[in-house]
């Protein structure tokens, strides 16, 4: 219990530059209070004291503005910043080192029993006001933008934004940046507004250049392999050539 508390306090220092002292965190951070109260209510829930667990969870909601169902599973070093309006459902699972901002909902989309709330793997960050709904999985290290509504799985290390949430093409952006650097092009002041025709044209050119580069690399690899195959075939052909074998035999006899 005390080890968890020490981790809860230390993680606040890492993720909130406004934090000053241990005493300040322990007395004024509702996210820390909510997690402390949840651990006790979760213990009661696991011990089949369901009403008592719900009641203690309700008291925690009243004090902190953060509603965590006692059945929810929460890992270590989780940080709930500000916290007001956060709702975490019964079957939600939150991995280690996750961060949730105010107004986040980990909710369900079904009235049926069983798993109906999200699973957050380690290191997930969910922005203010985001809604993550249903028995979906948010991959390790993923980020959910503020006010996004997520109803489908999000892969690890991806970023999801919008309503409904879509995955940002980070890999394509990195590829474009690498291609631009390779050809000596620096697109200063060029943003990510996909509706801007100039940005569309530049992105199209960079994608085309990257595709050509990949094609050339493939052709170079094939040529290298072909050259090796030609040399190998020549050696094999000479080994089975009767005239070549006879010449080599006669040279050896002459040397003797």
Coordinates of C-alpha atoms in Angstrom, one line a residue:
X1 CA 0.0 0.0 0.0
X2 CA 2.7 2.5 1.0
X3 CA 4.8 1.4 -2.0
X4 CA 1.9 2.3 -4.3
X5 CA 1.5 5.6 -2.6
X6 CA 5.2 6.4 -3.0
X7 CA 4.9 5.6 -6.7
X8 CA 1.7 7.7 -7.1
X9 CA 3.5 10.7 -5.6
X10 CA 6.7 10.2 -7.6
X11 CA 4.9 9.9 -10.9
X12 CA 3.1 13.2 -10.2
X13 CA 6.5 14.9 -10.0
X14 CA 7.5 13.3 -13.4
X15 CA 4.3 14.3 -15.3
X16 CA 3.1 17.5 -13.7
X17 CA 5.6 20.5 -13.6
X18 CA 3.2 22.3 -11.3
X19 CA 3.9 19.9 -8.4
X20 CA 6.1 21.3 -5.7
X21 CA 6.2 19.2 -2.6
X22 CA 5.1 15.7 -1.4
X23 CA 2.7 17.3 1.1
X24 CA 1.1 19.4 -1.6
X25 CA 0.5 16.3 -3.8
X26 CA -0.8 14.2 -0.9
X27 CA -3.3 16.9 0.3
X28 CA -4.4 18.6 -2.9
X29 CA -4.3 16.2 -5.8
X30 CA -7.7 14.5 -6.4
X31 CA -6.2 12.0 -8.8
X32 CA -4.0 10.6 -6.0
X33 CA -6.9 10.6 -3.6
X34 CA -9.2 8.7 -6.1
X35 CA -6.6 6.0 -6.7
X36 CA -6.0 5.5 -2.9
X37 CA -9.7 5.2 -2.3
X38 CA -10.1 2.9 -5.4
X39 CA -7.5 0.5 -4.1
X40 CA -9.5 0.0 -0.9
X41 CA -12.9 -0.3 -2.7
X42 CA -11.4 -2.7 -5.2
X43 CA -10.1 -4.9 -2.3
X44 CA -13.6 -4.9 -0.9
X45 CA -15.1 -5.8 -4.3
X46 CA -12.7 -8.7 -4.7
X47 CA -13.6 -9.9 -1.2
X48 CA -17.3 -10.0 -2.3
X49 CA -18.3 -7.0 -0.2
X50 CA -20.0 -5.5 -3.2
X51 CA -22.2 -3.0 -1.6
X52 CA -19.5 -1.7 0.7
X53 CA -17.1 -1.4 -2.3
X54 CA -19.7 0.6 -4.2
X55 CA -20.4 2.8 -1.3
X56 CA -16.8 3.6 -0.6
X57 CA -16.3 4.2 -4.3
X58 CA -19.3 6.6 -4.2
X59 CA -17.7 8.5 -1.3
X60 CA -14.5 8.8 -3.4
X61 CA -16.6 10.2 -6.3
X62 CA -18.2 12.7 -3.9
X63 CA -14.8 13.9 -2.6
X64 CA -12.8 13.9 -5.9
X65 CA -15.2 14.2 -8.8
X66 CA -13.6 11.0 -10.2
X67 CA -15.9 8.0 -10.6
X68 CA -14.1 4.6 -10.6
X69 CA -16.1 1.5 -10.4
X70 CA -14.6 -0.8 -7.6
X71 CA -14.5 -3.6 -10.2
X72 CA -12.1 -1.8 -12.5
X73 CA -8.5 -3.0 -12.6
X74 CA -5.8 -0.3 -12.4
X75 CA -2.1 -0.8 -12.7
X76 CA 0.9 0.9 -11.1
X77 CA 2.1 4.5 -11.6
X78 CA -1.2 5.6 -13.2
X79 CA -1.7 9.4 -13.2
X80 CA -5.1 11.1 -13.3
X81 CA -4.4 14.8 -13.8
X82 CA -7.0 17.3 -12.6
X83 CA -9.5 14.4 -12.6
X84 CA -12.8 16.1 -12.6
X85 CA -15.4 14.2 -14.6
X86 CA -13.3 11.1 -15.2
X87 CA -15.4 7.9 -15.4
X88 CA -13.9 4.4 -15.4
X89 CA -16.3 1.5 -15.8
X90 CA -16.5 -1.9 -14.1
X91 CA -14.6 -4.0 -16.6
X92 CA -12.1 -1.4 -17.6
X93 CA -8.4 -2.4 -17.3
X94 CA -5.7 0.2 -17.1
X95 CA -2.1 -0.9 -17.5
X96 CA 1.0 0.6 -15.8
X97 CA 2.2 4.1 -16.4
X98 CA -1.0 5.4 -18.1
X99 CA -2.1 9.0 -17.9
X100 CA -5.7 10.2 -18.0
X101 CA -6.7 13.9 -18.1
X102 CA -10.0 15.4 -16.8
X103 CA -13.3 14.5 -18.5
X104 CA -12.0 11.1 -19.8
X105 CA -14.6 8.3 -20.0
X106 CA -13.8 4.6 -20.2
X107 CA -17.3 3.5 -20.9
X108 CA -19.3 0.7 -22.3
X109 CA -21.5 0.4 -25.4
X110 CA -23.7 -2.6 -24.2
X111 CA -26.1 -3.4 -21.4
X112 CA -25.0 -7.0 -21.4
X113 CA -22.9 -8.6 -18.7
X114 CA -19.3 -9.4 -19.2
X115 CA -16.4 -7.4 -20.7
X116 CA -17.8 -4.2 -22.0
X117 CA -15.2 -1.5 -21.2
X118 CA -11.8 -0.7 -22.7
X119 CA -8.4 -2.1 -21.9
X120 CA -5.5 0.3 -21.8
X121 CA -2.1 -1.3 -22.2
X122 CA 1.0 0.2 -20.6
X123 CA 2.0 3.9 -21.2
X124 CA -1.3 5.0 -22.8
X125 CA -2.1 8.7 -22.7
X126 CA -5.7 9.9 -23.0
X127 CA -6.4 13.6 -23.5
X128 CA -9.0 15.7 -21.8
X129 CA -12.6 14.9 -22.6
X130 CA -11.8 11.8 -24.7
X131 CA -14.4 9.0 -24.7
X132 CA -13.1 5.4 -25.1
X133 CA -16.1 3.1 -25.5
X134 CA -16.6 -0.6 -25.7
X135 CA -14.5 -3.7 -25.1
X136 CA -11.6 -2.4 -27.2
X137 CA -7.9 -2.4 -26.7
X138 CA -5.7 0.7 -26.8
X139 CA -2.1 -0.5 -27.6
X140 CA 1.0 0.2 -25.5
X141 CA 2.3 3.7 -25.8
X142 CA -0.8 4.9 -27.8
X143 CA -2.1 8.5 -27.5
X144 CA -5.7 9.6 -27.7
X145 CA -6.3 13.2 -28.6
X146 CA -8.6 15.5 -26.5
X147 CA -12.3 15.0 -27.1
X148 CA -11.8 12.1 -29.4
X149 CA -14.4 9.3 -29.5
X150 CA -12.7 5.9 -29.8
X151 CA -14.8 2.9 -30.6
X152 CA -12.2 0.7 -32.3
X153 CA -8.9 -0.8 -31.3
X154 CA -5.9 1.5 -31.5
X155 CA -2.5 -0.1 -32.3
X156 CA 0.6 0.4 -30.1
X157 CA 2.4 3.7 -30.4
X158 CA -0.3 5.2 -32.6
X159 CA -2.2 8.5 -32.2
X160 CA -6.0 8.6 -32.5
X161 CA -7.9 11.9 -32.9
X162 CA -11.3 13.1 -34.0
X163 CA -15.0 11.9 -33.9
X164 CA -15.0 9.1 -34.6
X165 CA -11.3 8.7 -33.9
X166 CA -9.0 8.0 -36.8
X167 CA -5.4 6.9 -36.7
X168 CA -2.9 9.6 -37.7
X169 CA -0.5 8.5 -40.4
X170 CA 2.6 9.0 -38.3
X171 CA 4.6 6.4 -40.3
X172 CA 3.8 8.1 -43.5
X173 CA 4.7 11.5 -42.0
X174 CA 8.0 10.1 -40.8
X175 CA 8.7 8.7 -44.3
X176 CA 7.9 12.0 -45.9
X177 CA 10.3 13.8 -43.5
X178 CA 13.0 11.3 -44.2
X179 CA 12.5 11.7 -48.0
X180 CA 12.6 15.5 -47.7
X181 CA 15.8 15.4 -45.7
X182 CA 17.4 13.0 -48.2
X183 CA 16.7 15.2 -51.2
X184 CA 17.7 18.4 -49.2
X185 CA 14.2 19.8 -49.0
X186 CA 13.1 21.7 -45.9
X187 CA 9.4 22.5 -45.8
X188 CA 9.5 25.3 -43.4
X189 CA 6.0 26.5 -42.2
X190 CA 4.3 23.6 -44.0
X191 CA 1.7 22.1 -41.7
X192 CA -0.5 19.0 -41.7
X193 CA -3.7 20.5 -43.1
X194 CA -4.8 17.9 -45.6
X195 CA -7.2 20.4 -47.2
X196 CA -4.5 22.8 -48.3
X197 CA -3.8 22.1 -52.0
X198 CA -0.2 23.2 -51.7
X199 CA 0.4 20.8 -48.8
X200 CA -1.3 18.0 -50.8
X201 CA 0.9 18.7 -53.8
X202 CA 4.1 18.6 -51.6
X203 CA 3.0 15.4 -49.9
X204 CA 2.2 13.8 -53.2
X205 CA 5.7 14.7 -54.5
X206 CA 7.4 13.4 -51.4
X207 CA 5.3 10.1 -51.6
X208 CA 6.2 9.7 -55.2
X209 CA 9.9 10.3 -54.5
X210 CA 9.8 7.8 -51.7
X211 CA 8.1 5.2 -54.0
X212 CA 10.7 5.7 -56.7
X213 CA 13.5 5.4 -54.1
X214 CA 12.0 2.1 -52.9
X215 CA 11.7 0.8 -56.5
X216 CA 15.3 1.7 -57.3
X217 CA 16.5 0.0 -54.1
X218 CA 14.5 -3.1 -55.2
X219 CA 16.0 -3.1 -58.7
X220 CA 19.5 -2.7 -57.3
X221 CA 18.9 -5.7 -55.0
X222 CA 17.7 -7.8 -57.9
X223 CA 20.6 -6.8 -60.1
X224 CA 23.1 -7.7 -57.4
X225 CA 21.4 -11.1 -57.0
X226 CA 21.4 -11.6 -60.8
X227 CA 25.1 -10.8 -61.0
X228 CA 25.9 -13.4 -58.3
X229 CA 23.7 -15.9 -60.1
X230 CA 25.5 -15.3 -63.4
X231 CA 28.9 -15.8 -61.8
X232 CA 27.7 -19.0 -60.1
X233 CA 26.2 -20.3 -63.4
X234 CA 29.4 -19.6 -65.2
X235 CA 31.5 -21.5 -62.7
X236 CA 29.1 -24.5 -62.8
X237 CA 29.1 -24.5 -66.6
X238 CA 32.9 -24.5 -66.8
X239 CA 33.0 -27.3 -64.3
X240 CA 30.8 -29.5 -66.5
X241 CA 32.4 -28.4 -69.8
X242 CA 34.3 -31.3 -71.4
X243 CA 36.7 -29.1 -73.3
X244 CA 37.6 -27.0 -70.3
X245 CA 38.1 -30.1 -68.2
X246 CA 40.4 -31.7 -70.9
X247 CA 42.5 -28.5 -71.1
X248 CA 42.9 -28.4 -67.3
X249 CA 43.9 -32.1 -67.3
X250 CA 46.5 -31.6 -70.1
X251 CA 48.0 -28.6 -68.3
X252 CA 48.4 -30.6 -65.2
X253 CA 50.1 -33.5 -67.1
X254 CA 52.5 -31.0 -68.8
X255 CA 53.5 -29.5 -65.5
X256 CA 54.3 -32.9 -64.2

